[in-house]
mmCIF file of C-alpha atoms and ligand atoms in Angstrom:
data_model
loop_
_atom_site.group_PDB
_atom_site.id
_atom_site.type_symbol
_atom_site.label_atom_id
_atom_site.label_comp_id
_atom_site.label_asym_id
_atom_site.label_seq_id
_atom_site.Cartn_x
_atom_site.Cartn_y
_atom_site.Cartn_z
ATOM 1 C CA UNK A 1 -0.018 0.014 0.062
ATOM 2 C CA UNK A 2 2.764 2.460 0.945
ATOM 3 C CA UNK A 3 4.584 2.207 -2.295
ATOM 4 C CA UNK A 4 1.414 2.493 -4.226
ATOM 5 C CA UNK A 5 0.484 5.619 -2.270
ATOM 6 C CA UNK A 6 3.907 7.240 -2.911
ATOM 7 C CA UNK A 7 3.652 6.396 -6.598
ATOM 8 C CA UNK A 8 0.065 7.936 -6.753
ATOM 9 C CA UNK A 9 1.320 10.978 -4.958
ATOM 10 C CA UNK A 10 4.088 11.464 -7.477
ATOM 11 C CA UNK A 11 1.844 10.994 -10.495
ATOM 12 C CA UNK A 12 -0.608 13.615 -9.058
ATOM 13 C CA UNK A 13 1.747 16.146 -7.667
ATOM 14 C CA UNK A 14 5.076 15.526 -9.274
ATOM 15 C CA UNK A 15 7.009 14.943 -6.064
ATOM 16 C CA UNK A 16 7.400 12.925 -3.051
ATOM 17 C CA UNK A 17 5.242 13.088 0.141
ATOM 18 C CA UNK A 18 6.765 14.325 3.410
ATOM 19 C CA UNK A 19 4.388 12.567 5.845
ATOM 20 C CA UNK A 20 2.441 9.361 5.589
ATOM 21 C CA UNK A 21 -0.104 7.946 8.041
ATOM 22 C CA UNK A 22 -2.471 4.908 8.106
ATOM 23 C CA UNK A 23 -5.546 4.316 10.190
ATOM 24 C CA UNK A 24 -7.666 1.019 10.245
ATOM 25 C CA UNK A 25 -11.391 0.419 9.735
ATOM 26 C CA UNK A 26 -13.126 -1.196 12.711
ATOM 27 C CA UNK A 27 -15.648 -3.856 13.688
ATOM 28 C CA UNK A 28 -18.162 -3.129 16.438
ATOM 29 C CA UNK A 29 -17.759 -6.309 18.457
ATOM 30 C CA UNK A 30 -20.460 -5.727 20.966
ATOM 31 C CA UNK A 31 -22.159 -2.692 22.466
ATOM 32 C CA UNK A 32 -24.773 -1.561 20.086
ATOM 33 C CA UNK A 33 -25.553 2.177 20.495
ATOM 34 C CA UNK A 34 -24.084 2.142 23.977
ATOM 35 C CA UNK A 35 -21.376 4.605 23.172
ATOM 36 C CA UNK A 36 -23.521 7.820 23.080
ATOM 37 C CA UNK A 37 -25.464 6.583 26.156
ATOM 38 C CA UNK A 38 -22.239 6.790 28.288
ATOM 39 C CA UNK A 39 -21.860 2.887 28.284
ATOM 40 C CA UNK A 40 -18.972 0.536 27.385
ATOM 41 C CA UNK A 41 -18.302 -0.903 24.050
ATOM 42 C CA UNK A 42 -15.906 -3.407 22.430
ATOM 43 C CA UNK A 43 -14.604 -3.069 18.982
ATOM 44 C CA UNK A 44 -11.679 -4.415 16.961
ATOM 45 C CA UNK A 45 -9.474 -2.554 14.500
ATOM 46 C CA UNK A 46 -9.014 -4.583 11.359
ATOM 47 C CA UNK A 47 -6.212 -4.977 8.892
ATOM 48 C CA UNK A 48 -7.823 -2.889 6.295
ATOM 49 C CA UNK A 49 -6.975 0.784 6.294
ATOM 50 C CA UNK A 50 -6.929 4.207 4.890
ATOM 51 C CA UNK A 51 -3.535 5.571 4.018
ATOM 52 C CA UNK A 52 -2.865 9.316 3.574
ATOM 53 C CA UNK A 53 0.217 11.146 2.298
ATOM 54 C CA UNK A 54 0.929 14.915 2.501
ATOM 55 C CA UNK A 55 3.520 17.374 1.532
ATOM 56 C CA UNK A 56 3.363 21.072 2.359
ATOM 57 C CA UNK A 57 3.330 23.652 -0.362
ATOM 58 C CA UNK A 58 4.030 27.321 -0.503
ATOM 59 C CA UNK A 59 0.960 29.530 -1.293
ATOM 60 C CA UNK A 60 -2.494 29.367 -0.083
ATOM 61 C CA UNK A 61 -3.831 26.254 -1.637
ATOM 62 C CA UNK A 62 -4.734 22.799 -0.334
ATOM 63 C CA UNK A 63 -5.088 20.052 -3.088
ATOM 64 C CA UNK A 64 -6.848 16.893 -2.270
ATOM 65 C CA UNK A 65 -6.682 13.559 -4.301
ATOM 66 C CA UNK A 66 -7.930 10.071 -3.632
ATOM 67 C CA UNK A 67 -7.835 6.737 -5.484
ATOM 68 C CA UNK A 68 -11.643 6.545 -5.339
ATOM 69 C CA UNK A 69 -12.297 9.875 -7.213
ATOM 70 C CA UNK A 70 -10.514 11.008 -10.408
ATOM 71 C CA UNK A 71 -10.469 14.745 -9.931
ATOM 72 C CA UNK A 72 -8.234 16.644 -7.502
ATOM 73 C CA UNK A 73 -10.122 19.068 -5.317
ATOM 74 C CA UNK A 74 -8.520 22.409 -4.651
ATOM 75 C CA UNK A 75 -9.427 24.533 -1.674
ATOM 76 C CA UNK A 76 -8.087 27.762 -0.270
ATOM 77 C CA UNK A 77 -6.065 27.410 2.901
ATOM 78 C CA UNK A 78 -7.819 30.214 4.836
ATOM 79 C CA UNK A 79 -11.339 28.803 4.598
ATOM 80 C CA UNK A 80 -12.934 25.463 5.525
ATOM 81 C CA UNK A 81 -16.363 25.177 3.811
ATOM 82 C CA UNK A 82 -18.412 22.022 3.412
ATOM 83 C CA UNK A 83 -18.481 20.469 -0.134
ATOM 84 C CA UNK A 84 -21.173 18.388 -1.778
ATOM 85 C CA UNK A 85 -21.610 15.793 -4.479
ATOM 86 C CA UNK A 86 -18.544 13.989 -5.828
ATOM 87 C CA UNK A 87 -16.300 16.217 -3.691
ATOM 88 C CA UNK A 88 -18.008 15.439 -0.438
ATOM 89 C CA UNK A 89 -15.368 12.876 0.674
ATOM 90 C CA UNK A 90 -13.053 15.925 1.239
ATOM 91 C CA UNK A 91 -15.443 16.906 4.146
ATOM 92 C CA UNK A 92 -13.555 14.370 6.323
ATOM 93 C CA UNK A 93 -10.093 15.844 6.016
ATOM 94 C CA UNK A 94 -11.798 19.369 5.995
ATOM 95 C CA UNK A 95 -13.662 18.576 9.142
ATOM 96 C CA UNK A 96 -10.445 17.573 10.829
ATOM 97 C CA UNK A 97 -8.709 20.815 9.730
ATOM 98 C CA UNK A 98 -11.737 22.765 11.037
ATOM 99 C CA UNK A 99 -11.646 20.970 14.419
ATOM 100 C CA UNK A 100 -7.899 21.534 15.237
ATOM 101 C CA UNK A 101 -8.279 25.102 16.652
ATOM 102 C CA UNK A 102 -10.754 23.914 19.181
ATOM 103 C CA UNK A 103 -8.065 21.721 20.578
ATOM 104 C CA UNK A 104 -5.493 24.559 20.638
ATOM 105 C CA UNK A 105 -3.723 22.839 17.692
ATOM 106 C CA UNK A 106 -2.371 24.377 14.536
ATOM 107 C CA UNK A 107 -3.171 23.275 11.055
ATOM 108 C CA UNK A 108 -0.882 23.232 8.090
ATOM 109 C CA UNK A 109 -1.557 26.002 5.465
ATOM 110 C CA UNK A 110 -1.104 24.997 1.961
ATOM 111 C CA UNK A 111 -0.522 21.296 1.079
ATOM 112 C CA UNK A 112 -0.851 18.416 -1.324
ATOM 113 C CA UNK A 113 -2.790 15.421 0.028
ATOM 114 C CA UNK A 114 -3.606 11.986 -1.323
ATOM 115 C CA UNK A 115 -5.660 9.183 0.266
ATOM 116 C CA UNK A 116 -5.677 5.582 -0.709
ATOM 117 C CA UNK A 117 -7.805 2.780 0.876
ATOM 118 C CA UNK A 118 -8.343 -0.937 0.986
ATOM 119 C CA UNK A 119 -11.236 -0.518 3.217
ATOM 120 C CA UNK A 120 -14.513 -0.840 1.289
ATOM 121 C CA UNK A 121 -16.630 2.336 1.910
ATOM 122 C CA UNK A 122 -20.211 1.862 3.000
ATOM 123 C CA UNK A 123 -19.521 -1.569 4.374
ATOM 124 C CA UNK A 124 -20.143 -0.568 7.999
ATOM 125 C CA UNK A 125 -16.388 -0.620 8.786
ATOM 126 C CA UNK A 126 -16.062 3.118 9.441
ATOM 127 C CA UNK A 127 -13.830 4.118 6.496
ATOM 128 C CA UNK A 128 -14.886 7.661 7.661
ATOM 129 C CA UNK A 129 -13.287 7.371 11.076
ATOM 130 C CA UNK A 130 -10.138 5.871 9.420
ATOM 131 C CA UNK A 131 -9.810 8.739 6.914
ATOM 132 C CA UNK A 132 -10.309 11.200 9.732
ATOM 133 C CA UNK A 133 -7.509 9.798 11.849
ATOM 134 C CA UNK A 134 -5.107 9.287 9.178
ATOM 135 C CA UNK A 135 -5.695 12.850 8.006
ATOM 136 C CA UNK A 136 -5.353 14.292 11.505
ATOM 137 C CA UNK A 137 -1.924 12.360 11.909
ATOM 138 C CA UNK A 138 -0.410 13.889 8.755
ATOM 139 C CA UNK A 139 -1.917 17.446 9.415
ATOM 140 C CA UNK A 140 -0.646 17.499 12.923
ATOM 141 C CA UNK A 141 2.910 16.183 11.828
ATOM 142 C CA UNK A 142 3.105 18.836 9.251
ATOM 143 C CA UNK A 143 2.060 21.597 11.652
ATOM 144 C CA UNK A 144 4.672 20.230 14.156
ATOM 145 C CA UNK A 145 1.975 19.222 16.739
ATOM 146 C CA UNK A 146 1.978 15.974 18.693
ATOM 147 C CA UNK A 147 -1.117 15.665 20.863
ATOM 148 C CA UNK A 148 -1.942 12.568 22.949
ATOM 149 C CA UNK A 149 -3.815 9.706 21.123
ATOM 150 C CA UNK A 150 -7.023 10.518 23.012
ATOM 151 C CA UNK A 151 -6.967 13.979 21.526
ATOM 152 C CA UNK A 152 -6.579 12.522 18.030
ATOM 153 C CA UNK A 153 -9.725 10.365 18.718
ATOM 154 C CA UNK A 154 -11.689 13.366 19.786
ATOM 155 C CA UNK A 155 -10.604 15.502 16.822
ATOM 156 C CA UNK A 156 -12.001 12.738 14.497
ATOM 157 C CA UNK A 157 -15.181 12.601 16.380
ATOM 158 C CA UNK A 158 -15.611 16.244 16.383
ATOM 159 C CA UNK A 159 -15.079 16.368 12.564
ATOM 160 C CA UNK A 160 -17.756 13.801 12.216
ATOM 161 C CA UNK A 161 -20.291 15.360 14.549
ATOM 162 C CA UNK A 162 -19.931 19.048 13.792
ATOM 163 C CA UNK A 163 -18.738 19.172 10.235
ATOM 164 C CA UNK A 164 -19.799 16.054 8.334
ATOM 165 C CA UNK A 165 -22.969 16.172 10.569
ATOM 166 C CA UNK A 166 -23.240 12.609 11.950
ATOM 167 C CA UNK A 167 -24.224 12.502 15.509
ATOM 168 C CA UNK A 168 -22.019 9.387 16.223
ATOM 169 C CA UNK A 169 -20.423 8.389 19.504
ATOM 170 C CA UNK A 170 -16.768 7.618 20.194
ATOM 171 C CA UNK A 171 -16.750 4.032 19.075
ATOM 172 C CA UNK A 172 -15.437 4.311 15.504
ATOM 173 C CA UNK A 173 -12.695 6.905 16.106
ATOM 174 C CA UNK A 174 -11.643 5.342 19.479
ATOM 175 C CA UNK A 175 -11.201 1.825 17.892
ATOM 176 C CA UNK A 176 -9.327 3.191 14.928
ATOM 177 C CA UNK A 177 -7.058 5.179 17.267
ATOM 178 C CA UNK A 178 -6.506 2.632 20.001
ATOM 179 C CA UNK A 179 -6.651 -0.763 17.949
ATOM 180 C CA UNK A 180 -4.067 -3.337 18.709
ATOM 181 C CA UNK A 181 -3.319 -6.572 16.939
ATOM 182 C CA UNK A 182 -4.836 -9.630 18.528
ATOM 183 C CA UNK A 183 -6.803 -7.443 20.851
ATOM 184 C CA UNK A 184 -10.340 -5.912 21.113
ATOM 185 C CA UNK A 185 -10.415 -2.161 22.134
ATOM 186 C CA UNK A 186 -12.647 -1.608 25.254
ATOM 187 C CA UNK A 187 -13.996 1.865 25.613
ATOM 188 C CA UNK A 188 -15.725 3.267 28.717
ATOM 189 C CA UNK A 189 -17.483 6.027 26.836
ATOM 190 C CA UNK A 190 -18.173 8.113 29.859
ATOM 191 C CA UNK A 191 -14.370 9.085 30.333
ATOM 192 C CA UNK A 192 -13.771 8.268 27.710
ATOM 193 C CA UNK A 193 -11.251 5.638 28.808
ATOM 194 C CA UNK A 194 -9.506 3.204 26.390
ATOM 195 C CA UNK A 195 -8.221 -0.150 27.214
ATOM 196 C CA UNK A 196 -7.413 -3.403 25.199
ATOM 197 C CA UNK A 197 -8.542 -6.867 25.920
ATOM 198 C CA UNK A 198 -6.647 -9.855 24.395
ATOM 199 C CA UNK A 199 -8.638 -11.907 21.906
ATOM 200 C CA UNK A 200 -8.199 -15.706 22.296
ATOM 201 C CA UNK A 201 -6.096 -17.092 19.490
ATOM 202 C CA UNK A 202 -8.817 -19.235 17.758
ATOM 203 C CA UNK A 203 -11.041 -16.283 17.086
ATOM 204 C CA UNK A 204 -11.520 -15.142 13.506
ATOM 205 C CA UNK A 205 -13.883 -12.407 12.055
ATOM 206 C CA UNK A 206 -15.996 -12.703 9.007
ATOM 207 C CA UNK A 207 -18.130 -9.708 7.768
ATOM 208 C CA UNK A 208 -21.108 -10.057 5.408
ATOM 209 C CA UNK A 209 -22.024 -6.713 3.825
ATOM 210 C CA UNK A 210 -25.624 -6.762 2.606
ATOM 211 C CA UNK A 211 -25.220 -3.498 0.733
ATOM 212 C CA UNK A 212 -28.670 -2.651 1.842
ATOM 213 C CA UNK A 213 -29.217 0.742 3.490
ATOM 214 C CA UNK A 214 -32.503 1.976 4.840
ATOM 215 C CA UNK A 215 -33.375 5.191 2.986
ATOM 216 C CA UNK A 216 -33.650 7.013 6.224
ATOM 217 C CA UNK A 217 -30.593 5.478 8.029
ATOM 218 C CA UNK A 218 -29.145 8.870 9.073
ATOM 219 C CA UNK A 219 -32.459 10.141 10.413
ATOM 220 C CA UNK A 220 -33.224 6.793 12.211
ATOM 221 C CA UNK A 221 -29.748 6.847 14.025
ATOM 222 C CA UNK A 222 -30.613 10.355 15.180
ATOM 223 C CA UNK A 223 -34.120 9.294 16.239
ATOM 224 C CA UNK A 224 -32.694 6.490 18.336
ATOM 225 C CA UNK A 225 -30.289 8.913 19.859
ATOM 226 C CA UNK A 226 -33.311 11.191 20.801
ATOM 227 C CA UNK A 227 -35.306 8.260 22.145
ATOM 228 C CA UNK A 228 -32.403 7.194 24.409
ATOM 229 C CA UNK A 229 -32.082 10.752 25.813
ATOM 230 C CA UNK A 230 -35.881 10.854 26.255
ATOM 231 C CA UNK A 231 -35.631 7.627 28.240
ATOM 232 C CA UNK A 232 -32.770 8.890 30.323
ATOM 233 C CA UNK A 233 -34.883 12.074 31.134
ATOM 234 C CA UNK A 234 -37.897 9.980 31.992
ATOM 235 C CA UNK A 235 -35.790 7.999 34.343
ATOM 236 C CA UNK A 236 -34.262 11.054 36.005
ATOM 237 C CA UNK A 237 -30.643 10.530 34.803
ATOM 238 C CA UNK A 238 -28.363 12.348 32.389
ATOM 239 C CA UNK A 239 -27.374 9.105 30.454
ATOM 240 C CA UNK A 240 -28.847 5.566 30.304
ATOM 241 C CA UNK A 241 -25.494 4.196 31.556
ATOM 242 C CA UNK A 242 -26.391 5.441 34.931
ATOM 243 C CA UNK A 243 -29.411 3.206 35.434
ATOM 244 C CA UNK A 244 -29.404 -0.665 36.071
ATOM 245 C CA UNK A 245 -31.518 -3.038 33.999
ATOM 246 C CA UNK A 246 -33.621 -3.700 37.070
ATOM 247 C CA UNK A 247 -34.445 0.010 37.525
ATOM 248 C CA UNK A 248 -35.496 0.253 33.893
ATOM 249 C CA UNK A 249 -37.770 -2.767 34.122
ATOM 250 C CA UNK A 250 -39.265 -1.247 37.337
ATOM 251 C CA UNK A 251 -39.969 2.084 35.507
ATOM 252 C CA UNK A 252 -41.726 0.638 32.482
ATOM 253 C CA UNK A 253 -44.941 2.688 33.228
ATOM 254 C CA UNK A 254 -42.953 5.987 33.127
ATOM 255 C CA UNK A 255 -41.947 5.523 29.482
ATOM 256 C CA UNK A 256 -43.753 5.211 26.156
ATOM 257 C CA UNK A 257 -43.638 1.535 24.926
ATOM 258 C CA UNK A 258 -41.036 2.196 22.199
ATOM 259 C CA UNK A 259 -38.870 4.331 24.446
ATOM 260 C CA UNK A 260 -38.945 1.730 27.140
ATOM 261 C CA UNK A 261 -37.728 -0.896 24.496
ATOM 262 C CA UNK A 262 -34.817 1.384 23.514
ATOM 263 C CA UNK A 263 -33.830 1.894 27.188
ATOM 264 C CA UNK A 264 -34.094 -1.765 27.903
ATOM 265 C CA UNK A 265 -31.847 -2.692 24.997
ATOM 266 C CA UNK A 266 -29.194 -0.144 26.142
ATOM 267 C CA UNK A 267 -28.976 -1.198 29.754
ATOM 268 C CA UNK A 268 -29.006 -4.925 28.966
ATOM 269 C CA UNK A 269 -26.475 -4.354 26.155
ATOM 270 C CA UNK A 270 -24.168 -2.576 28.633
ATOM 271 C CA UNK A 271 -24.417 -5.561 30.985
ATOM 272 C CA UNK A 272 -23.602 -7.839 28.002
ATOM 273 C CA UNK A 273 -20.494 -5.907 27.227
ATOM 274 C CA UNK A 274 -19.254 -6.315 30.807
ATOM 275 C CA UNK A 275 -20.115 -10.026 30.715
ATOM 276 C CA UNK A 276 -18.244 -10.369 27.309
ATOM 277 C CA UNK A 277 -15.053 -8.863 28.838
ATOM 278 C CA UNK A 278 -15.131 -11.496 31.579
ATOM 279 C CA UNK A 279 -15.820 -14.300 29.098
ATOM 280 C CA UNK A 280 -12.895 -13.172 26.903
ATOM 281 C CA UNK A 281 -10.582 -13.024 29.912
ATOM 282 C CA UNK A 282 -11.625 -16.576 30.653
ATOM 283 C CA UNK A 283 -10.944 -17.571 26.952
ATOM 284 C CA UNK A 284 -14.614 -18.783 26.707
ATOM 285 C CA UNK A 285 -15.448 -18.006 23.172
ATOM 286 C CA UNK A 286 -18.604 -20.277 23.230
ATOM 287 C CA UNK A 287 -19.993 -17.906 25.978
ATOM 288 C CA UNK A 288 -18.831 -14.793 23.933
ATOM 289 C CA UNK A 289 -20.747 -16.139 20.946
ATOM 290 C CA UNK A 290 -24.038 -16.451 22.902
ATOM 291 C CA UNK A 291 -23.665 -12.931 24.013
ATOM 292 C CA UNK A 292 -23.173 -11.814 20.444
ATOM 293 C CA UNK A 293 -26.392 -13.732 19.427
ATOM 294 C CA UNK A 294 -28.261 -12.184 22.322
ATOM 295 C CA UNK A 295 -27.060 -8.741 21.350
ATOM 296 C CA UNK A 296 -28.445 -9.214 17.765
ATOM 297 C CA UNK A 297 -31.765 -10.430 19.132
ATOM 298 C CA UNK A 298 -32.078 -7.359 21.340
ATOM 299 C CA UNK A 299 -31.396 -5.063 18.279
ATOM 300 C CA UNK A 300 -34.021 -6.969 16.376
ATOM 301 C CA UNK A 301 -36.810 -6.906 18.989
ATOM 302 C CA UNK A 302 -36.073 -3.942 21.353
ATOM 303 C CA UNK A 303 -33.868 -1.391 19.541
ATOM 304 C CA UNK A 304 -35.468 -2.183 16.282
ATOM 305 C CA UNK A 305 -32.399 -1.267 14.195
ATOM 306 C CA UNK A 306 -32.164 -4.624 12.359
ATOM 307 C CA UNK A 307 -33.627 -5.569 9.050
ATOM 308 C CA UNK A 308 -34.860 -8.940 7.546
ATOM 309 C CA UNK A 309 -31.506 -9.214 5.650
ATOM 310 C CA UNK A 310 -29.415 -8.759 8.789
ATOM 311 C CA UNK A 311 -31.678 -11.122 10.778
ATOM 312 C CA UNK A 312 -31.321 -13.802 8.040
ATOM 313 C CA UNK A 313 -27.523 -13.542 8.125
ATOM 314 C CA UNK A 314 -27.249 -13.443 11.961
ATOM 315 C CA UNK A 315 -29.558 -16.408 12.366
ATOM 316 C CA UNK A 316 -28.001 -18.451 9.582
ATOM 317 C CA UNK A 317 -24.493 -17.912 10.760
ATOM 318 C CA UNK A 318 -25.387 -18.564 14.464
ATOM 319 C CA UNK A 319 -26.727 -21.997 13.311
ATOM 320 C CA UNK A 320 -23.524 -22.776 11.160
ATOM 321 C CA UNK A 321 -20.936 -25.150 12.578
ATOM 322 C CA UNK A 322 -17.671 -23.423 13.742
ATOM 323 C CA UNK A 323 -19.385 -20.103 14.252
ATOM 324 C CA UNK A 324 -19.438 -18.830 17.882
ATOM 325 C CA UNK A 325 -21.889 -16.123 17.279
ATOM 326 C CA UNK A 326 -23.056 -13.346 14.973
ATOM 327 C CA UNK A 327 -24.616 -9.934 15.158
ATOM 328 C CA UNK A 328 -25.274 -6.730 13.161
ATOM 329 C CA UNK A 329 -22.314 -4.495 13.502
ATOM 330 C CA UNK A 330 -22.517 -0.702 13.528
ATOM 331 C CA UNK A 331 -25.506 1.566 13.417
ATOM 332 C CA UNK A 332 -27.903 -0.851 11.722
ATOM 333 C CA UNK A 333 -30.823 -0.329 9.514
ATOM 334 C CA UNK A 334 -28.971 -2.248 6.888
ATOM 335 C CA UNK A 335 -25.226 -2.615 6.517
ATOM 336 C CA UNK A 336 -23.292 -5.635 7.734
ATOM 337 C CA UNK A 337 -23.259 -8.628 10.064
ATOM 338 C CA UNK A 338 -20.120 -9.919 11.650
ATOM 339 C CA UNK A 339 -19.485 -13.448 12.706
ATOM 340 C CA UNK A 340 -17.010 -14.563 15.402
ATOM 341 C CA UNK A 341 -15.713 -17.959 14.166
ATOM 342 C CA UNK A 342 -13.257 -20.651 15.004
ATOM 343 C CA UNK A 343 -10.135 -20.931 12.776
ATOM 344 C CA UNK A 344 -11.905 -24.069 11.185
ATOM 345 C CA UNK A 345 -14.617 -21.838 9.610
ATOM 346 C CA UNK A 346 -13.485 -21.159 6.071
ATOM 347 C CA UNK A 347 -14.341 -19.670 2.761
ATOM 348 C CA UNK A 348 -16.397 -22.732 1.829
ATOM 349 C CA UNK A 349 -18.904 -22.346 4.749
ATOM 350 C CA UNK A 350 -18.957 -18.497 4.227
ATOM 351 C CA UNK A 351 -19.918 -18.956 0.642
ATOM 352 C CA UNK A 352 -22.723 -21.441 1.689
ATOM 353 C CA UNK A 353 -24.229 -18.755 3.893
ATOM 354 C CA UNK A 354 -23.913 -16.131 1.133
ATOM 355 C CA UNK A 355 -25.702 -18.541 -1.300
ATOM 356 C CA UNK A 356 -28.519 -19.194 1.096
ATOM 357 C CA UNK A 357 -28.847 -15.412 1.486
ATOM 358 C CA UNK A 358 -28.923 -14.922 -2.282
ATOM 359 C CA UNK A 359 -31.634 -17.454 -2.697
ATOM 360 C CA UNK A 360 -33.829 -15.454 -0.295
ATOM 361 C CA UNK A 361 -32.922 -11.943 -1.193
ATOM 362 C CA UNK A 362 -31.729 -12.122 -4.799
ATOM 363 C CA UNK A 363 -28.221 -10.855 -4.430
ATOM 364 C CA UNK A 364 -25.221 -12.224 -2.513
ATOM 365 C CA UNK A 365 -23.553 -10.299 0.315
ATOM 366 C CA UNK A 366 -19.848 -9.346 0.002
ATOM 367 C CA UNK A 367 -17.766 -11.543 2.251
ATOM 368 C CA UNK A 368 -14.754 -10.160 3.973
ATOM 369 C CA UNK A 369 -12.351 -12.043 6.287
ATOM 370 C CA UNK A 370 -10.687 -9.614 8.615
ATOM 371 C CA UNK A 371 -7.815 -10.036 11.042
ATOM 372 C CA UNK A 372 -7.429 -7.662 13.916
ATOM 373 C CA UNK A 373 -4.831 -4.802 13.324
ATOM 374 C CA UNK A 374 -2.984 -2.019 15.055
ATOM 375 C CA UNK A 375 -4.510 1.549 15.526
ATOM 376 C CA UNK A 376 -3.702 4.689 13.610
ATOM 377 C CA UNK A 377 -0.080 5.668 13.210
ATOM 378 C CA UNK A 378 2.374 7.732 11.269
ATOM 379 C CA UNK A 379 4.561 5.686 8.936
ATOM 380 C CA UNK A 380 8.133 6.582 7.988
ATOM 381 C CA UNK A 381 8.177 8.075 4.481
HETATM 382 C C1 LIG B 1 -22.365 3.928 14.380
HETATM 383 C C2 LIG B 1 -21.727 5.142 15.190
HETATM 384 C C3 LIG B 1 -21.073 4.635 16.480
HETATM 385 C C4 LIG B 1 -22.078 3.801 17.264
HETATM 386 C C5 LIG B 1 -22.693 2.672 16.343
HETATM 387 C C6 LIG B 1 -23.699 1.970 17.093
HETATM 388 O O1 LIG B 1 -21.328 3.024 13.973
HETATM 389 O O2 LIG B 1 -20.822 5.716 14.386
HETATM 390 O O3 LIG B 1 -20.616 5.753 17.202
HETATM 391 O O4 LIG B 1 -23.131 4.599 17.825
HETATM 392 O O5 LIG B 1 -23.266 3.208 15.228
HETATM 393 O O6 LIG B 1 -23.234 1.197 18.255
#
């Protein structure tokens, strides 16, 4: 990837880059919609990434290129304005540039920038967090800044929330920033505090991307966010992470039926994340798999962010030999299902699941086998 990036940079800008960074995509392992409720979440950085190269240039221009789009996008260095249409991918690096002053950090003025990725966009693997973090690393290096990793993660999230306009929590950027090979990232979102949990050696990840997306997915994510806040308010707390599952069950009458279901999902999911950490530490992948299956059922029935396509995959996978468990990963309302499998689960079994899906829904999902990978980092040029 690195030599391809340097080559592309040379072809587009006629010189070598000064700084290179890479940042991984992520799998949401368990903890569905817990992050913005102040709960814990477990994710894995994967071995697919976004790579970014940058060289400073005199004059007031910033030129952005990417292997996914033909045209270079040129912007003035003294203004950060949102773009639309084919140029809208530049909003991720622009959002990062716009966020830096709020953290007391300088941004580079003029530069040439090129992004390259082997992370499929729109697959529920957070290519957006990856481009945000890789961009932040090269911008900061070019400006002579070196903030702590936690700040890097927060810059990415702020770019996404305030500039791109997605009200996400800290999961995606946190996992891309703190990923570690053969580990899961544990985030206590209230701090936020970041830690890693070793993943037992036999564990493998398979991702089945349905390429389905609910037409209202952005609006539905925001609606769930609002419902969770309404539930917290009804229960007299700031965030749902502050209430126990028992307290939510006891307060059913205080909430409207859908808002009660959302709250119940969140507090029970929070408990599942904690139980999952214990099962991982005990090396009990069978127990972890059951928790993943339970998480999916809760998304299906209580949080109502699953779809028939995701349910089919999660149920078929859960019933397939050598699969520990499966669940939707990410925001939901379409997107992808991840399966935690033993090493003995292979492409043959994965294709059988995809074929069964195709029989029911007409088109096969994309299959991606992922390994865990390390978090975002600068790479020597
Ligand atoms: C999306 C968001 C995350 C998180 C998940 C649901 O991936 O970007 O912050 O809320 O949905 O758990």
